[in-house]
mmCIF file of N, CA and C in Angstrom:
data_model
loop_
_atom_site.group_PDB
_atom_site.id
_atom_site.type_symbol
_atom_site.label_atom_id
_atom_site.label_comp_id
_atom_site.label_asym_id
_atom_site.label_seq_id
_atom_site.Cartn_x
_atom_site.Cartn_y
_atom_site.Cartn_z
ATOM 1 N N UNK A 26 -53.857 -50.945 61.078
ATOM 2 C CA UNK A 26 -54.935 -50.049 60.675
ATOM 3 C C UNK A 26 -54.346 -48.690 60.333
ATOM 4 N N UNK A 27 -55.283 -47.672 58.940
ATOM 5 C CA UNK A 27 -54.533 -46.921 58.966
ATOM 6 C C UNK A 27 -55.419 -46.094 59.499
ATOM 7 N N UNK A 28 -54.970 -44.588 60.167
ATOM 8 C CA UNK A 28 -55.660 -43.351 60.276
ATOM 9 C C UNK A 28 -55.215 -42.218 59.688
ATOM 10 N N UNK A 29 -56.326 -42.052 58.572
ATOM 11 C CA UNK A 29 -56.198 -40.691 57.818
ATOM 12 C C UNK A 29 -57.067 -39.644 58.238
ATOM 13 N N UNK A 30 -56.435 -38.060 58.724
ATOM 14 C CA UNK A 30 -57.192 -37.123 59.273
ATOM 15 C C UNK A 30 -57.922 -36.418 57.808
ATOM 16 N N UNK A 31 -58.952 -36.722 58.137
ATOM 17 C CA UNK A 31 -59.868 -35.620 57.010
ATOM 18 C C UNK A 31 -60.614 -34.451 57.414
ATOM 19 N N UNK A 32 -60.805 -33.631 56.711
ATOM 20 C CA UNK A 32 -61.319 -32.217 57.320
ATOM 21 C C UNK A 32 -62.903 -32.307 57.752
ATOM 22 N N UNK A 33 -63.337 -31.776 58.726
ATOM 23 C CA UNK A 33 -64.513 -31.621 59.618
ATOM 24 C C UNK A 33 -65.435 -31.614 58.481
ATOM 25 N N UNK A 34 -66.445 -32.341 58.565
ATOM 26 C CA UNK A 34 -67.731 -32.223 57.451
ATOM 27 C C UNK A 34 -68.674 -31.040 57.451
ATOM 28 N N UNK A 35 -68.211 -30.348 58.180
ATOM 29 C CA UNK A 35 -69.052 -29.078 58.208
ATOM 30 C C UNK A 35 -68.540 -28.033 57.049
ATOM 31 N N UNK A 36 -66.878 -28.193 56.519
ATOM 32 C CA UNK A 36 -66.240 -27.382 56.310
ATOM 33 C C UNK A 36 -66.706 -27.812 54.432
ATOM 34 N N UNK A 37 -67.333 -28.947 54.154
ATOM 35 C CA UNK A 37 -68.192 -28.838 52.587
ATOM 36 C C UNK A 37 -68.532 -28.152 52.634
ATOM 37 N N UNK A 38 -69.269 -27.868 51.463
ATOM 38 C CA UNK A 38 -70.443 -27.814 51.057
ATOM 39 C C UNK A 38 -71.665 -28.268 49.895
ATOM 40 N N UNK A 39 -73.079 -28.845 50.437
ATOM 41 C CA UNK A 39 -73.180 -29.878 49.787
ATOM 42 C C UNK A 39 -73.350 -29.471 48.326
ATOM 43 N N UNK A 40 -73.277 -30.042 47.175
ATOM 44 C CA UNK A 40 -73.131 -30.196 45.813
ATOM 45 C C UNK A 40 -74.940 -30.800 45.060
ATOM 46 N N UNK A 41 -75.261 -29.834 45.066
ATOM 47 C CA UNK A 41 -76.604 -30.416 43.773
ATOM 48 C C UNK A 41 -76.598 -30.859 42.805
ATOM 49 N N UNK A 42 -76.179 -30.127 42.151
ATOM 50 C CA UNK A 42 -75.628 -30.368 40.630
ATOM 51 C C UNK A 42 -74.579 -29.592 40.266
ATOM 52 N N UNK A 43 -73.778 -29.481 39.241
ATOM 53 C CA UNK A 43 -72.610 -28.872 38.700
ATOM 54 C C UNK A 43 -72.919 -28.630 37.306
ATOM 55 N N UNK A 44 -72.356 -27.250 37.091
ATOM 56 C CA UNK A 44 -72.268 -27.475 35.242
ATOM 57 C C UNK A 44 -71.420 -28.714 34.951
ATOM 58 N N UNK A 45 -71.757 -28.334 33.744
ATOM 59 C CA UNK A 45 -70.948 -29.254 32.740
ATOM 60 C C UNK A 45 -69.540 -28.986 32.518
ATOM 61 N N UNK A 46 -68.723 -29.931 32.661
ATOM 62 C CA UNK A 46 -66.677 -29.355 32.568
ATOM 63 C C UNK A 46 -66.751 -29.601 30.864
ATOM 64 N N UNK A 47 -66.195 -28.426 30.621
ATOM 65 C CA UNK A 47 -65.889 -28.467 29.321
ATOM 66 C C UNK A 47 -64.324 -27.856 29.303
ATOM 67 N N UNK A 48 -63.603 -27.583 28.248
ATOM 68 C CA UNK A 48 -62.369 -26.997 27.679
ATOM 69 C C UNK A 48 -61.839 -27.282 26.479
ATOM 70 N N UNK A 49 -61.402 -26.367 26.093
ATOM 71 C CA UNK A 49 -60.954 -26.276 24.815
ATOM 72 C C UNK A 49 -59.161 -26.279 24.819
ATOM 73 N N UNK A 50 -58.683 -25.832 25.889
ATOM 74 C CA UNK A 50 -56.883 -25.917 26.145
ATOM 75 C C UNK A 50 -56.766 -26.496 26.915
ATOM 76 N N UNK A 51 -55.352 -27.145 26.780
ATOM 77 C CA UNK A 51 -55.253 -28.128 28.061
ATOM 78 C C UNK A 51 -55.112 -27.222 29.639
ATOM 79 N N UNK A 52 -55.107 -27.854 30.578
ATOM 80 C CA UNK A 52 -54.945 -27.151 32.060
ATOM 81 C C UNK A 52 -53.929 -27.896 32.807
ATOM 82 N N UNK A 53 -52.716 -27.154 33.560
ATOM 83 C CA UNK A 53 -51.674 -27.442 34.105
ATOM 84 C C UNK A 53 -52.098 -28.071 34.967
ATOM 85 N N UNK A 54 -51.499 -28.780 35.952
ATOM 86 C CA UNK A 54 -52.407 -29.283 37.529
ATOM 87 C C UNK A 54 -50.934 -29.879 38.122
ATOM 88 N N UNK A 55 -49.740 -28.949 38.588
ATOM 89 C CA UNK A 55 -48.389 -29.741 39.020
ATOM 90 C C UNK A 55 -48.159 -29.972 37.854
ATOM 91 N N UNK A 56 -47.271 -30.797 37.397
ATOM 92 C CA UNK A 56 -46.408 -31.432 36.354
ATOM 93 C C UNK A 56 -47.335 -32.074 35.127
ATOM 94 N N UNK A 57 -48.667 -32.362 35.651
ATOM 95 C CA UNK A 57 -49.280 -33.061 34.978
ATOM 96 C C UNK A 57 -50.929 -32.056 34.167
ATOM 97 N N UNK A 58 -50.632 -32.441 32.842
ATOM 98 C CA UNK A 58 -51.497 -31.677 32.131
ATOM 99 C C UNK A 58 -52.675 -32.619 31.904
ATOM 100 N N UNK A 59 -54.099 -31.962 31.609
ATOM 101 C CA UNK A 59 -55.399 -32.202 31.446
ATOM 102 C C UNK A 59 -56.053 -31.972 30.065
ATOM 103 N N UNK A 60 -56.035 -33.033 29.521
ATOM 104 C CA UNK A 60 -56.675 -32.537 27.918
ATOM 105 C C UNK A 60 -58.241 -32.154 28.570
ATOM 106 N N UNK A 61 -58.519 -32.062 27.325
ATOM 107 C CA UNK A 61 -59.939 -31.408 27.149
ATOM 108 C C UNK A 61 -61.052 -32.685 27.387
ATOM 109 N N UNK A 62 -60.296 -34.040 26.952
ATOM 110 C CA UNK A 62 -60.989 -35.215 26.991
ATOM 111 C C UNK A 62 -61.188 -35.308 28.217
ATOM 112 N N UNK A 63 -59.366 -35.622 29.589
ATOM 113 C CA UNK A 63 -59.589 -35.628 30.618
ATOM 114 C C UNK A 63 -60.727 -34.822 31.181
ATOM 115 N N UNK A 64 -61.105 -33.927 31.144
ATOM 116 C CA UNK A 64 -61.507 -32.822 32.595
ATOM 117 C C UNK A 64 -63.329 -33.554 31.961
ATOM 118 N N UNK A 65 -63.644 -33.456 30.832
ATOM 119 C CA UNK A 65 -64.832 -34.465 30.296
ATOM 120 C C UNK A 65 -65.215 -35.587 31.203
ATOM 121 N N UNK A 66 -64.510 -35.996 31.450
ATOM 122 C CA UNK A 66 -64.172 -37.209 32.612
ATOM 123 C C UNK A 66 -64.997 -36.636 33.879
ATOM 124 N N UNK A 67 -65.177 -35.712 34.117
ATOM 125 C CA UNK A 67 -65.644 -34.815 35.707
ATOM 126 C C UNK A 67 -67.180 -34.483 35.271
ATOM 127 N N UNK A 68 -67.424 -34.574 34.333
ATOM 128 C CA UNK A 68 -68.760 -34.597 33.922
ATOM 129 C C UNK A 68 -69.611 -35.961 34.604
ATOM 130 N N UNK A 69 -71.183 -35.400 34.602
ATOM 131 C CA UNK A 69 -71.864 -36.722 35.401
ATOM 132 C C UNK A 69 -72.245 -37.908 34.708
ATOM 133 N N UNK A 70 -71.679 -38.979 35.080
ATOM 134 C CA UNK A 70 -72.354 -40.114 34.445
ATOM 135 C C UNK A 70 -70.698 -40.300 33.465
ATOM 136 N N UNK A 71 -69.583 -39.770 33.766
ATOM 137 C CA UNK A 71 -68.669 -40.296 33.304
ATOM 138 C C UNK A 71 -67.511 -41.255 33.948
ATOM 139 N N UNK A 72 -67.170 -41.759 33.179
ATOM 140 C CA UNK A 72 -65.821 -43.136 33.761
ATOM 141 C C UNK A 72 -64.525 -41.731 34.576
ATOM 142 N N UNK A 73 -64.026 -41.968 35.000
ATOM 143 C CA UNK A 73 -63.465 -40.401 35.799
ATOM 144 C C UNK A 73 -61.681 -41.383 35.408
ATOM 145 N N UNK A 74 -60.993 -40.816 34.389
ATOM 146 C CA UNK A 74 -59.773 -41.256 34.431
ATOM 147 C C UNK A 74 -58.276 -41.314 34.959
ATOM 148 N N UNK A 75 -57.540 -42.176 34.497
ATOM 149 C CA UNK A 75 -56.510 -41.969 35.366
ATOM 150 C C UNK A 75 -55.107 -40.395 35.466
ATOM 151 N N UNK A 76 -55.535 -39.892 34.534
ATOM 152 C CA UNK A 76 -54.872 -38.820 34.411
ATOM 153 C C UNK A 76 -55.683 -37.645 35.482
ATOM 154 N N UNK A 77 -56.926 -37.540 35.588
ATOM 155 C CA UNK A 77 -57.510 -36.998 36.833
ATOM 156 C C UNK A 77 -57.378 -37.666 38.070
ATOM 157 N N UNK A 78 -57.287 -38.630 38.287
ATOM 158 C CA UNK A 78 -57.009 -38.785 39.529
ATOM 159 C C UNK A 78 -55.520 -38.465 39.625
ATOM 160 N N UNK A 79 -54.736 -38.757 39.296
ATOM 161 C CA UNK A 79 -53.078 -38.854 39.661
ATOM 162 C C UNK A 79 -53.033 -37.135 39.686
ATOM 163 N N UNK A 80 -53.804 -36.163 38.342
ATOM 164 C CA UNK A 80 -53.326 -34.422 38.898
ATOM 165 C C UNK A 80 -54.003 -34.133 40.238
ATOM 166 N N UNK A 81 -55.368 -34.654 40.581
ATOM 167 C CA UNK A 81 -55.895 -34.034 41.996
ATOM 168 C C UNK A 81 -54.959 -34.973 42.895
ATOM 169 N N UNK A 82 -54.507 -36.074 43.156
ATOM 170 C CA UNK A 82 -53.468 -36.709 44.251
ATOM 171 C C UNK A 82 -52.038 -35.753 44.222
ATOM 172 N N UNK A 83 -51.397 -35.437 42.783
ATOM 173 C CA UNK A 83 -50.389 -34.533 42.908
ATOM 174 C C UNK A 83 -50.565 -33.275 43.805
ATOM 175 N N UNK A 84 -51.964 -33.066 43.702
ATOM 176 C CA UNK A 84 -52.152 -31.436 44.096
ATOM 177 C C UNK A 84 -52.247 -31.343 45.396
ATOM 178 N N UNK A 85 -52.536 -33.054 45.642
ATOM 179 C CA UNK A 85 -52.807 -32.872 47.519
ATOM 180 C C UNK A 85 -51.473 -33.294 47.876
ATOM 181 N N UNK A 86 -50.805 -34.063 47.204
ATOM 182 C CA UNK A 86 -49.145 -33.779 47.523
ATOM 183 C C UNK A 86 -48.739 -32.833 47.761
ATOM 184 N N UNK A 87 -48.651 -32.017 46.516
ATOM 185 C CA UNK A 87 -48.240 -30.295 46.666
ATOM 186 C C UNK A 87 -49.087 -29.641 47.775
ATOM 187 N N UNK A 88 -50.257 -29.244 48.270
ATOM 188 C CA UNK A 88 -50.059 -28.850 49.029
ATOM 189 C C UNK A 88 -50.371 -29.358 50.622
ATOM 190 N N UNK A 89 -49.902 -30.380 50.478
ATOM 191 C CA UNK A 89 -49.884 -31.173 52.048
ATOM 192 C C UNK A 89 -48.459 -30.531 52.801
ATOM 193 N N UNK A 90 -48.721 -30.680 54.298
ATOM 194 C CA UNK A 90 -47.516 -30.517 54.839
ATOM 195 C C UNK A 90 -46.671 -30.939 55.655
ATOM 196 N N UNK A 91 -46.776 -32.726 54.787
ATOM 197 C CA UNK A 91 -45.922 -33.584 55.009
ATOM 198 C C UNK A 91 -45.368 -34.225 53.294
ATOM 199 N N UNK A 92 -44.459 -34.586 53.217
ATOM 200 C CA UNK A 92 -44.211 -34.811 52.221
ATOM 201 C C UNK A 92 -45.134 -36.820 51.615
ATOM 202 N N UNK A 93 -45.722 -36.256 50.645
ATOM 203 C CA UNK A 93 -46.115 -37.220 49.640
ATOM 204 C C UNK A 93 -45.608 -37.743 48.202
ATOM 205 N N UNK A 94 -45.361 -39.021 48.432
ATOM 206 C CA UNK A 94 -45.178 -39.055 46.963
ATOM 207 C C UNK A 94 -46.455 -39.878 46.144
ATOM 208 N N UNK A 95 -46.783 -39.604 45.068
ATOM 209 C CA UNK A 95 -47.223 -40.693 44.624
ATOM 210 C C UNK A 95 -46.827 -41.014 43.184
ATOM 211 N N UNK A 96 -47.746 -42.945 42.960
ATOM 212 C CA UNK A 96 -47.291 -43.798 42.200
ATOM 213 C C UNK A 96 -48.183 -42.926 41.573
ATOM 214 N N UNK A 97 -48.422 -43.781 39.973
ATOM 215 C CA UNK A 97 -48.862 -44.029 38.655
ATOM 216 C C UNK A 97 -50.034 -45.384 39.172
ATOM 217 N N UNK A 98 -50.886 -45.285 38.271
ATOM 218 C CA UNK A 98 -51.795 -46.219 38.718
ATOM 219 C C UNK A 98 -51.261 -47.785 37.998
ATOM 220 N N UNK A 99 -50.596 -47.343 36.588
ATOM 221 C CA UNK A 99 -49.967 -48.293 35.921
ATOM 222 C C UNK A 99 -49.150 -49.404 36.970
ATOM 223 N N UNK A 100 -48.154 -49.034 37.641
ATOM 224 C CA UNK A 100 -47.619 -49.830 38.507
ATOM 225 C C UNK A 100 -48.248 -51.072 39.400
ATOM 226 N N UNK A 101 -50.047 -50.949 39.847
ATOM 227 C CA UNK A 101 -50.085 -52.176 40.397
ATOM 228 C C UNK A 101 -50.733 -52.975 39.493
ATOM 229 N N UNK A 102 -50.688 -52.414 38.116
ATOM 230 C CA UNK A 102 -51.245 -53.434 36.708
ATOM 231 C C UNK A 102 -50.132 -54.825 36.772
ATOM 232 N N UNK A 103 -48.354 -53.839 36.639
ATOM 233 C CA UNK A 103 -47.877 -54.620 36.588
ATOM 234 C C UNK A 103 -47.290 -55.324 38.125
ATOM 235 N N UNK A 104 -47.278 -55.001 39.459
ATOM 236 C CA UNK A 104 -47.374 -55.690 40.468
ATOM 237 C C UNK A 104 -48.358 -56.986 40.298
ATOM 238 N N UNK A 105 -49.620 -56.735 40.221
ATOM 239 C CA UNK A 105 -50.223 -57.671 40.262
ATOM 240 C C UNK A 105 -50.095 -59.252 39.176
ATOM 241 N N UNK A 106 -49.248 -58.732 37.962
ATOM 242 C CA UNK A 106 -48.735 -59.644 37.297
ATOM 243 C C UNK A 106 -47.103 -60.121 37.763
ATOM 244 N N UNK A 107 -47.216 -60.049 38.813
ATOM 245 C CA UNK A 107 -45.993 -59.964 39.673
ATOM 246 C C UNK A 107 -44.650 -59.735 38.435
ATOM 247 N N UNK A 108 -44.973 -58.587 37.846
ATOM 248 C CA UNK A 108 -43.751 -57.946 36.743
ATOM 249 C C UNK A 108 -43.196 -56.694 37.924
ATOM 250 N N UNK A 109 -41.978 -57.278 38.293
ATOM 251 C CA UNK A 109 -41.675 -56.197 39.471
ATOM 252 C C UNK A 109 -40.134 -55.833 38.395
ATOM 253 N N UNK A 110 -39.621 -55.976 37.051
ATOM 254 C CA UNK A 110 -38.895 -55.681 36.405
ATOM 255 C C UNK A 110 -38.879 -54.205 35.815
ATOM 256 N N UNK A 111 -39.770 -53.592 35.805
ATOM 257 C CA UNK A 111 -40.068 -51.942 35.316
ATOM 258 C C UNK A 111 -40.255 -50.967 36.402
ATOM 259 N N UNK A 112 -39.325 -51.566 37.418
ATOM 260 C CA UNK A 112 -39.723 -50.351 38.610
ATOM 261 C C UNK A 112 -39.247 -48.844 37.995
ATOM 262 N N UNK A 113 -39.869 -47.949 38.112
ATOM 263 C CA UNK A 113 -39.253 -46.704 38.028
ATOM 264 C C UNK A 113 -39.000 -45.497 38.733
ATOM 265 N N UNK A 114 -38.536 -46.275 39.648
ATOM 266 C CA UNK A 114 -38.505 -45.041 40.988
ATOM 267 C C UNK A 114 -37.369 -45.497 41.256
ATOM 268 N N UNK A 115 -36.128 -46.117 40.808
ATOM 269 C CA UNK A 115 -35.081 -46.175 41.727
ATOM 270 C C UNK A 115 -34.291 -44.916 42.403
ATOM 271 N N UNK A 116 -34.566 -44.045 41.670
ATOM 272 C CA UNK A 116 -34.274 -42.519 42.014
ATOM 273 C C UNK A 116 -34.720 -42.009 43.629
ATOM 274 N N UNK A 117 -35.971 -42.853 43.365
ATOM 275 C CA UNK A 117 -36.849 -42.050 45.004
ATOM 276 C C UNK A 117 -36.410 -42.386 46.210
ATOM 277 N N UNK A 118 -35.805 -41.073 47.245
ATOM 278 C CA UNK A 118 -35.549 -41.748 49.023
ATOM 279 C C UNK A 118 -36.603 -41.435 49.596
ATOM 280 N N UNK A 119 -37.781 -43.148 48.894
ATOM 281 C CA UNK A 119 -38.541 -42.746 50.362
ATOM 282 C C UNK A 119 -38.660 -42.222 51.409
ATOM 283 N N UNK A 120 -37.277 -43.019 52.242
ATOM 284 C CA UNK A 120 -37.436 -42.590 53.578
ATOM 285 C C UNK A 120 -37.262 -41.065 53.857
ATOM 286 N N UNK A 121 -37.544 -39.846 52.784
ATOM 287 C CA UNK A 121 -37.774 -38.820 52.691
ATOM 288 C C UNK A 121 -39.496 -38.918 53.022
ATOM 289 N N UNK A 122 -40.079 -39.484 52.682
ATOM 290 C CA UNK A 122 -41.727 -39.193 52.350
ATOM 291 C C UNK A 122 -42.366 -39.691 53.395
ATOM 292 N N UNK A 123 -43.393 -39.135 54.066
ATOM 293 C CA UNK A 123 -44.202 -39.794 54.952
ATOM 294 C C UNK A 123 -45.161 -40.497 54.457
ATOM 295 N N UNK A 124 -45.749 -40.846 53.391
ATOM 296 C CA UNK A 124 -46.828 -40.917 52.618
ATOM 297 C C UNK A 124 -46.365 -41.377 51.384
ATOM 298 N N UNK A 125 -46.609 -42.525 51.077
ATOM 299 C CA UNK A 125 -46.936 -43.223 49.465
ATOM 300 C C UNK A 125 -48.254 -43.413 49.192
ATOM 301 N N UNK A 126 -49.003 -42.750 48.094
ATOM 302 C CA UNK A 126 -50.120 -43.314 47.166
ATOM 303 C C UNK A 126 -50.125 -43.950 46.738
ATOM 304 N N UNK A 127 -50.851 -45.230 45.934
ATOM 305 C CA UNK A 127 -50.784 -45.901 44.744
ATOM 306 C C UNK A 127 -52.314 -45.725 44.229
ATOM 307 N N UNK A 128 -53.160 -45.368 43.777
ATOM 308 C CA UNK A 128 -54.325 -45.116 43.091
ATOM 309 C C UNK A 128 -54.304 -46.365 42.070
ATOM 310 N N UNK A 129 -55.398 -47.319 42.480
ATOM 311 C CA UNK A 129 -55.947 -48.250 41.329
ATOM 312 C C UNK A 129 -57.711 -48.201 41.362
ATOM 313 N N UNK A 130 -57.570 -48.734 40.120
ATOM 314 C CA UNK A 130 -58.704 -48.826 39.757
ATOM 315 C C UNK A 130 -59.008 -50.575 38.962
ATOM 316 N N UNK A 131 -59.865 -50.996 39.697
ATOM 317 C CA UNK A 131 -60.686 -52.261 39.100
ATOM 318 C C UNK A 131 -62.015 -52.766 38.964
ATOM 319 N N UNK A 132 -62.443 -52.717 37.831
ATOM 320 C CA UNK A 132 -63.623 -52.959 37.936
ATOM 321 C C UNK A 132 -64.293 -51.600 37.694
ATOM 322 N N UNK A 133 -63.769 -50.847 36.979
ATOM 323 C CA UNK A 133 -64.404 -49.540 36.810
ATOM 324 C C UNK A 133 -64.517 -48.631 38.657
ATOM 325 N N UNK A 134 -63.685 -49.082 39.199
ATOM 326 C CA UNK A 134 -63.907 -48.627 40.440
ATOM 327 C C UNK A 134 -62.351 -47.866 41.356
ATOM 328 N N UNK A 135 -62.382 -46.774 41.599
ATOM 329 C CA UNK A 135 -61.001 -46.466 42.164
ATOM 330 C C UNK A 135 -61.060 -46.548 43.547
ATOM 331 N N UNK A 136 -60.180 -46.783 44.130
ATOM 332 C CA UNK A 136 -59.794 -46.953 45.484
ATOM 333 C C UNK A 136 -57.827 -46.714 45.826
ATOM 334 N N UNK A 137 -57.640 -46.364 46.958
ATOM 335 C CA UNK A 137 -56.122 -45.828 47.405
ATOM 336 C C UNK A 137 -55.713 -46.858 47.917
ATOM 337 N N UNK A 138 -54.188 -47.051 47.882
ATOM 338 C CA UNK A 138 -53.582 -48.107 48.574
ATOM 339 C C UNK A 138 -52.725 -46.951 49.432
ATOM 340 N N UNK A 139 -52.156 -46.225 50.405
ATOM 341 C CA UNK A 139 -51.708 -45.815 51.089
ATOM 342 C C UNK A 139 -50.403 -46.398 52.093
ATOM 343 N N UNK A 140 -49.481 -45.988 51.823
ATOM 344 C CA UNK A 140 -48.217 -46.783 52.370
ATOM 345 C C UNK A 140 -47.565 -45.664 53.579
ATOM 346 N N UNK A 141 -47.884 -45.745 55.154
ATOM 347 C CA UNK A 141 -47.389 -45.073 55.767
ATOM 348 C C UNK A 141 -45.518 -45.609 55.913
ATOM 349 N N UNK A 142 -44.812 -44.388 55.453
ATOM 350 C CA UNK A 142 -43.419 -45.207 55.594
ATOM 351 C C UNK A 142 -42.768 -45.359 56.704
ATOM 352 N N UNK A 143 -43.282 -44.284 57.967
ATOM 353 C CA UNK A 143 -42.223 -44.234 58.806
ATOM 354 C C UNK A 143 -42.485 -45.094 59.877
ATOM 355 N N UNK A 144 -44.073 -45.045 59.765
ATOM 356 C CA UNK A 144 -44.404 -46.900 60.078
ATOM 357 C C UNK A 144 -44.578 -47.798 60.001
ATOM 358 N N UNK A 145 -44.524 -47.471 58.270
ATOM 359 C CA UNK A 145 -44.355 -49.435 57.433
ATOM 360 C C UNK A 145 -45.383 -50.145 57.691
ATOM 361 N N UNK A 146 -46.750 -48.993 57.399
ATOM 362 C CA UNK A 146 -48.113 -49.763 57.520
ATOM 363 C C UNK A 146 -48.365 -49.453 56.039
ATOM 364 N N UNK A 147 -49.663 -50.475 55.673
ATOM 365 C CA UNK A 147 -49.954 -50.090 54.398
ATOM 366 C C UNK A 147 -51.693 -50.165 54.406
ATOM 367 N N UNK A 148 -52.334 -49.830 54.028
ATOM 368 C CA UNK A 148 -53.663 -49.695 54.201
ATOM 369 C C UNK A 148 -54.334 -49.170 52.593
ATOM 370 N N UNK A 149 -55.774 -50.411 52.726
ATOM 371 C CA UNK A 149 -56.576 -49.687 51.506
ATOM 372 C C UNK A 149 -57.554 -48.523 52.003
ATOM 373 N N UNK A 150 -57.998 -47.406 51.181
ATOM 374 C CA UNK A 150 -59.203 -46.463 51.418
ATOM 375 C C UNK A 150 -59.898 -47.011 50.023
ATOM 376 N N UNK A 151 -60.990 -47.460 50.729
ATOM 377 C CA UNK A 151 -62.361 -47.861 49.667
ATOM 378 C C UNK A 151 -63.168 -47.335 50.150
ATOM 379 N N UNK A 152 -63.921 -46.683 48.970
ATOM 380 C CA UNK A 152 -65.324 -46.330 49.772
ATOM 381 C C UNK A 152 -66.406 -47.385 49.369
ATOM 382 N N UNK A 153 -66.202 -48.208 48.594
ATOM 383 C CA UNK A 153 -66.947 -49.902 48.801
ATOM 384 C C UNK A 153 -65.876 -51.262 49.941
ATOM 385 N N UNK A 154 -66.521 -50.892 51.017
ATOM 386 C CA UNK A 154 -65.800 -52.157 51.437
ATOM 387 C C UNK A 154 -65.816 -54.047 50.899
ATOM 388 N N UNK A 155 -64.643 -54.443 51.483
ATOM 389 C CA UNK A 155 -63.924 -55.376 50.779
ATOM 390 C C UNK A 155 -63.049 -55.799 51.181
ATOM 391 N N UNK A 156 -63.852 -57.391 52.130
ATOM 392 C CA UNK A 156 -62.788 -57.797 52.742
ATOM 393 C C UNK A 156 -61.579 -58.611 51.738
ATOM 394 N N UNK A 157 -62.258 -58.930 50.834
ATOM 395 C CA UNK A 157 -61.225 -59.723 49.868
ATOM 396 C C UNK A 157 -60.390 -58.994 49.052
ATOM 397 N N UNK A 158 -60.627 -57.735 48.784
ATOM 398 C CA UNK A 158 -59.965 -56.953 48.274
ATOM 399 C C UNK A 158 -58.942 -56.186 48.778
ATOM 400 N N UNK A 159 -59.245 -55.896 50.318
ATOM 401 C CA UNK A 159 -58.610 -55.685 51.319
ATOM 402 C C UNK A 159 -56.911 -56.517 51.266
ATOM 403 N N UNK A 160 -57.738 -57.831 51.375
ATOM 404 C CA UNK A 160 -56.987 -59.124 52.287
ATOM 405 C C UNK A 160 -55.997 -59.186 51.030
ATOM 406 N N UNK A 161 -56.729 -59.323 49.304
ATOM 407 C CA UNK A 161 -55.407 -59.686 48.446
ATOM 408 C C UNK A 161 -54.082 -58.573 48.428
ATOM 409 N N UNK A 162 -54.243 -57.217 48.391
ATOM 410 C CA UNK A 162 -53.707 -56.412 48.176
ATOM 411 C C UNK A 162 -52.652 -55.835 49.492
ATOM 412 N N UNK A 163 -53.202 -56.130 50.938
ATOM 413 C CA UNK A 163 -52.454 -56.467 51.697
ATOM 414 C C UNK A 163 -51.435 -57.767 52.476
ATOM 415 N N UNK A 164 -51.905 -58.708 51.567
ATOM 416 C CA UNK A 164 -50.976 -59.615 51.566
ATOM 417 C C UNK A 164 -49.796 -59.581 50.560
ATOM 418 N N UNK A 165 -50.213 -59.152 49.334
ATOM 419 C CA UNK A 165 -49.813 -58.782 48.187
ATOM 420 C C UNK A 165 -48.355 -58.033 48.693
ATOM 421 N N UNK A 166 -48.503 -57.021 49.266
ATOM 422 C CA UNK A 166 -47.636 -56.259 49.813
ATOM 423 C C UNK A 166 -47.533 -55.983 51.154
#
């Protein structure tokens, strides 16, 4: 099982509505830039893409204060076609990181795969539970 500490629910605040995200230049976010299409994406009633999720996961990398890395969501496209030939991290010493992400999305739906390293647990965060979804993805890996 995993346990992730999240901040006290008092410390929101709740959300009614929001303007509308618009932009006309792109926006930095860490390494990773935001077209004008992306941040559109944060608008209501939109598909929310993978270039937004991976800059807000970078940002909680950056400022977490344990070290995180995270994947590309691309990677468990090709895991799951068991294409384990395009790894691109041979560069990375995990055992630097306390924390691996992998962010997928299926079914129009995102959810975290979370890889604690220094205890070599791996755990999904869904906010639709799923035992089968659970069960493939942790057997999987």
């Amino acid at each position: 099982e995993c346990s992730v500490n999240l901040p006290d629910e008092n410390t929101f605040t709740p959300v009614t509505e929001q303007p509308a995200v618009s932009a006309t230049e792109p926006l930095s976010v860490g390494r990773i830039t935001l077209s004008s299409e992306d941040l559109e994406t944060l608008n209501p009633r939109q598909w929310l893409n993978d270039n937004v999720v991976h800059a807000y996961l970078h940002l909680l990398a950056l400022k977490s204060e344990i070290k995180v890395f995270v994947f590309h969501c691309f990677l468990e496209q090709l895991w799951r076609k068991e294409d384990y030939t395009r790894w691109k991290y041979s560069k990375v010493q995990f055992q630097d990181f306390h924390w691996a992400f992998l962010p997928v999305c299926r079914f129009n739906h995102w959810f975290l795969i979370a890889f604690n390293i220094p205890e070599r647990k791996v755990c999904v965060l869904d906010s639709l539970k799923s035992t089968s979804k659970h069960d493939e993805f942790l057997t999987h890996w």
